[in-house]
PDB file of C-alpha atoms in Angstrom:
ATOM      1  CA  MET A 266      85.251  97.278  59.151  1.00 51.00           C
ATOM      2  CA  ARG A 267      85.288 100.894  58.009  1.00 53.00           C
ATOM      3  CA  GLU A 268      82.105 100.353  56.026  1.00 60.00           C
ATOM      4  CA  LEU A 269      80.351  99.397  59.282  1.00 57.00           C
ATOM      5  CA  LEU A 270      81.750 102.111  61.544  1.00 59.00           C
ATOM      6  CA  LEU A 271      81.201 105.033  59.193  1.00 59.00           C
ATOM      7  CA  PRO A 272      77.374 104.732  59.050  1.00 62.00           C
ATOM      8  CA  LEU A 273      77.229 104.177  62.823  1.00 60.00           C
ATOM      9  CA  GLY A 274      79.321 107.291  63.443  1.00 62.00           C
ATOM     10  CA  VAL A 275      77.166 109.371  61.119  1.00 60.00           C
ATOM     11  CA  ALA A 276      74.014 108.091  62.802  1.00 60.00           C
ATOM     12  CA  ALA A 277      75.400 108.929  66.244  1.00 61.00           C
ATOM     13  CA  CYS A 278      76.297 112.457  65.131  1.00 56.00           C
ATOM     14  CA  LEU A 279      72.878 112.994  63.613  1.00 58.00           C
ATOM     15  CA  LEU A 280      70.947 111.664  66.617  1.00 60.00           C
ATOM     16  CA  HIS A 281      72.873 113.589  69.280  1.00 61.00           C
ATOM     17  CA  PRO A 282      71.506 117.072  68.434  1.00 55.00           C
ATOM     18  CA  VAL A 283      67.956 115.703  68.618  1.00 49.00           C
ATOM     19  CA  SER A 284      68.201 115.609  72.412  1.00 47.00           C
ATOM     20  CA  LEU A 285      69.360 119.226  72.422  1.00 45.00           C
ATOM     21  CA  LEU A 286      66.280 120.322  70.478  1.00 46.00           C
ATOM     22  CA  ALA A 287      63.837 118.934  73.042  1.00 48.00           C
ATOM     23  CA  GLU A 288      61.131 121.249  74.279  1.00 46.00           C
ATOM     24  CA  PRO A 289      62.102 123.318  77.320  1.00 46.00           C
ATOM     25  CA  SER A 290      58.958 122.176  79.126  1.00 44.00           C
ATOM     26  CA  ALA A 291      60.194 118.577  78.985  1.00 43.00           C
ATOM     27  CA  VAL A 292      63.502 119.491  80.630  1.00 40.00           C
ATOM     28  CA  SER A 293      63.358 119.902  84.407  1.00 44.00           C
ATOM     29  CA  SER A 294      64.434 123.268  85.721  1.00 47.00           C
ATOM     30  CA  ASN A 295      65.536 124.514  89.124  1.00 51.00           C
ATOM     31  CA  THR A 296      64.224 128.034  88.509  1.00 55.00           C
ATOM     32  CA  VAL A 297      61.130 129.326  90.247  1.00 53.00           C
ATOM     33  CA  GLU A 298      58.714 131.665  88.537  1.00 61.00           C
ATOM     34  CA  ALA A 299      58.030 134.936  90.344  1.00 60.00           C
ATOM     35  CA  SER A 300      54.465 135.012  91.582  1.00 66.00           C
ATOM     36  CA  GLY A 301      53.863 137.977  93.827  1.00 71.00           C
ATOM     37  CA  GLU A 302      55.461 138.407  97.242  1.00 80.00           C
ATOM     38  CA  LEU A 303      58.157 136.145  98.642  1.00 75.00           C
ATOM     39  CA  SER A 304      58.223 135.631 102.379  1.00 78.00           C
ATOM     40  CA  LEU A 305      61.419 135.104 104.340  1.00 76.00           C
ATOM     41  CA  ALA A 306      60.475 131.522 105.227  1.00 80.00           C
ATOM     42  CA  THR A 307      59.809 130.700 101.566  1.00 81.00           C
ATOM     43  CA  ALA A 308      63.074 132.325 100.494  1.00 75.00           C
ATOM     44  CA  LEU A 309      65.014 130.370 103.113  1.00 77.00           C
ATOM     45  CA  SER A 310      63.413 127.077 102.148  1.00 80.00           C
ATOM     46  CA  LEU A 311      64.134 127.725  98.459  1.00 79.00           C
ATOM     47  CA  ALA A 312      67.733 128.654  99.208  1.00 76.00           C
ATOM     48  CA  LEU A 313      68.280 125.620 101.412  1.00 78.00           C
ATOM     49  CA  SER A 314      66.719 123.207  98.928  1.00 80.00           C
ATOM     50  CA  ALA A 315      68.520 124.481  95.840  1.00 80.00           C
ATOM     51  CA  HIS A 316      71.954 125.492  97.126  1.00 83.00           C
ATOM     52  CA  PRO A 317      74.684 123.373  95.470  1.00 88.00           C
ATOM     53  CA  GLU A 318      77.029 123.368  98.472  1.00 89.00           C
ATOM     54  CA  LEU A 319      74.221 122.070 100.667  1.00 88.00           C
ATOM     55  CA  ARG A 320      73.515 119.306  98.174  1.00 90.00           C
ATOM     56  CA  ILE A 321      77.186 118.345  98.278  1.00 91.00           C
ATOM     57  CA  ALA A 322      77.218 118.323 102.071  1.00 92.00           C
ATOM     58  CA  ALA A 323      74.037 116.217 102.187  1.00 92.00           C
ATOM     59  CA  ARG A 324      75.576 113.685  99.831  1.00 94.00           C
ATOM     60  CA  GLU A 325      78.695 113.597 102.001  1.00 94.00           C
ATOM     61  CA  VAL A 326      76.477 112.688 104.971  1.00 95.00           C
ATOM     62  CA  ASP A 327      74.802 109.996 102.875  1.00 95.00           C
ATOM     63  CA  ALA A 328      78.172 108.607 101.774  1.00 95.00           C
ATOM     64  CA  ALA A 329      79.433 108.591 105.361  1.00 95.00           C
ATOM     65  CA  SER A 330      76.371 106.673 106.543  1.00 95.00           C
ATOM     66  CA  HIS A 331      76.896 104.071 103.822  1.00 95.00           C
ATOM     67  CA  ALA A 332      80.588 103.844 104.752  1.00 95.00           C
ATOM     68  CA  LEU A 333      79.521 103.211 108.350  1.00 94.00           C
ATOM     69  CA  ALA A 334      77.284 100.371 107.236  1.00 94.00           C
ATOM     70  CA  GLN A 335      80.130  98.914 105.184  1.00 94.00           C
ATOM     71  CA  ALA A 336      82.585  99.216 108.079  1.00 93.00           C
ATOM     72  CA  GLY A 337      80.555  96.819 110.201  1.00 91.00           C
ATOM     73  CA  VAL A 338      80.493  94.067 107.594  1.00 92.00           C
ATOM     74  CA  LEU A 339      82.737  91.017 107.932  1.00 90.00           C
ATOM     75  CA  PRO A 340      85.236  90.341 105.138  1.00 90.00           C
ATOM     76  CA  ASN A 341      84.091  88.041 102.358  1.00 92.00           C
ATOM     77  CA  PRO A 342      85.108  84.400 102.501  1.00 94.00           C
ATOM     78  CA  GLU A 343      87.150  82.917  99.677  1.00 95.00           C
ATOM     79  CA  PHE A 344      86.508  79.588  97.970  1.00 94.00           C
ATOM     80  CA  SER A 345      88.998  78.125  95.523  1.00 95.00           C
ATOM     81  CA  THR A 346      89.748  74.862  93.758  1.00 94.00           C
ATOM     82  CA  LEU A 347      92.962  73.614  92.195  1.00 93.00           C
ATOM     83  CA  VAL A 348      93.306  70.636  89.885  1.00 92.00           C
ATOM     84  CA  GLU A 349      96.859  69.424  89.222  1.00 92.00           C
ATOM     85  CA  ASP A 350      97.961  67.084  86.427  1.00 87.00           C
ATOM     86  CA  LEU A 351      95.928  65.943  83.455  1.00 84.00           C
ATOM     87  CA  ASP A 352      96.376  62.214  83.974  1.00 86.00           C
ATOM     88  CA  LYS A 353      93.514  60.746  86.024  1.00 84.00           C
ATOM     89  CA  THR A 354      95.791  58.364  87.916  1.00 86.00           C
ATOM     90  CA  TYR A 355      98.054  61.157  89.256  1.00 88.00           C
ATOM     91  CA  ARG A 356      95.531  63.976  89.431  1.00 90.00           C
ATOM     92  CA  THR A 357      95.128  65.820  92.722  1.00 92.00           C
ATOM     93  CA  THR A 358      92.270  68.168  93.459  1.00 91.00           C
ATOM     94  CA  THR A 359      92.467  70.734  96.227  1.00 94.00           C
ATOM     95  CA  ILE A 360      89.416  72.564  97.536  1.00 95.00           C
ATOM     96  CA  GLN A 361      90.075  75.482  99.862  1.00 95.00           C
ATOM     97  CA  PHE A 362      87.806  77.728 101.932  1.00 95.00           C
ATOM     98  CA  ASN A 363      89.326  80.817 103.599  1.00 94.00           C
ATOM     99  CA  GLN A 364      87.653  83.174 106.052  1.00 92.00           C
ATOM    100  CA  PRO A 365      89.835  86.099 107.163  1.00 91.00           C
ATOM    101  CA  LEU A 366      89.787  86.682 110.924  1.00 91.00           C
ATOM    102  CA  GLU A 367      90.159  90.260 112.058  1.00 90.00           C
ATOM    103  CA  LEU A 368      92.141  90.368 115.271  1.00 91.00           C
ATOM    104  CA  GLY A 369      93.298  93.214 117.459  1.00 91.00           C
ATOM    105  CA  GLY A 370      90.119  95.286 117.324  1.00 91.00           C
ATOM    106  CA  LYS A 371      90.442  96.159 113.633  1.00 92.00           C
ATOM    107  CA  ARG A 372      86.710  95.971 113.016  1.00 92.00           C
ATOM    108  CA  THR A 373      85.754  98.097 116.039  1.00 94.00           C
ATOM    109  CA  ALA A 374      88.414 100.651 115.089  1.00 95.00           C
ATOM    110  CA  ARG A 375      87.096 100.746 111.527  1.00 94.00           C
ATOM    111  CA  ILE A 376      83.552 101.291 112.836  1.00 95.00           C
ATOM    112  CA  ALA A 377      84.737 104.047 115.201  1.00 96.00           C
ATOM    113  CA  VAL A 378      86.482 105.873 112.343  1.00 96.00           C
ATOM    114  CA  ALA A 379      83.364 105.593 110.160  1.00 96.00           C
ATOM    115  CA  GLU A 380      81.170 106.919 112.997  1.00 96.00           C
ATOM    116  CA  SER A 381      83.462 109.915 113.504  1.00 96.00           C
ATOM    117  CA  ASP A 382      83.450 110.579 109.737  1.00 96.00           C
ATOM    118  CA  GLN A 383      79.653 110.528 109.771  1.00 96.00           C
ATOM    119  CA  GLN A 384      79.521 112.925 112.725  1.00 96.00           C
ATOM    120  CA  LEU A 385      81.962 115.255 110.972  1.00 96.00           C
ATOM    121  CA  ALA A 386      79.915 115.202 107.756  1.00 95.00           C
ATOM    122  CA  SER A 387      76.724 115.946 109.720  1.00 95.00           C
ATOM    123  CA  ALA A 388      78.427 118.854 111.498  1.00 96.00           C
ATOM    124  CA  ASP A 389      79.636 120.202 108.146  1.00 95.00           C
ATOM    125  CA  LEU A 390      76.081 120.010 106.784  1.00 93.00           C
ATOM    126  CA  ARG A 391      74.674 121.903 109.778  1.00 94.00           C
ATOM    127  CA  SER A 392      77.419 124.519 109.426  1.00 93.00           C
ATOM    128  CA  GLU A 393      76.665 124.994 105.720  1.00 90.00           C
ATOM    129  CA  GLU A 394      72.929 125.260 106.459  1.00 87.00           C
ATOM    130  CA  ARG A 395      73.616 127.996 109.023  1.00 89.00           C
ATOM    131  CA  ARG A 396      75.951 129.831 106.634  1.00 89.00           C
ATOM    132  CA  VAL A 397      73.452 129.747 103.767  1.00 83.00           C
ATOM    133  CA  GLY A 398      70.624 130.794 106.087  1.00 79.00           C
ATOM    134  CA  LYS A 399      72.737 133.704 107.322  1.00 82.00           C
ATOM    135  CA  GLU A 400      73.523 134.790 103.746  1.00 79.00           C
ATOM    136  CA  CYS A 401      69.816 134.788 102.862  1.00 72.00           C
ATOM    137  CA  ARG A 402      68.800 137.024 105.756  1.00 68.00           C
TER     138      ARG A 402
END
């Protein structure tokens, strides 16, 4: 076993630095080269598109919208079989299908919570956009 793992480990160690030696032009960069004057509108758009806290807030909005879609989905049904005894003469086979029923407004409450989470995430995103815009001016 050791004879197999040792060459694989050495190969992994030798191949890993190869990715670190890649040309800088092949690696994507978030920096912008200075090319003359920078207008306020361009500076604001660059700041809003590259700010990490805004990216986080936008992903929170995306996650909240997906959670809203998931909240409206019905629970999955269950299908099961059970075979008892090995002897064919006494064998019993049970086939069962279960569909959970949500009673008491659980689904509508779950949807309402997901909608409020999405609204809160959208408000947080707008607040962050205003804060970043204010810092840039």
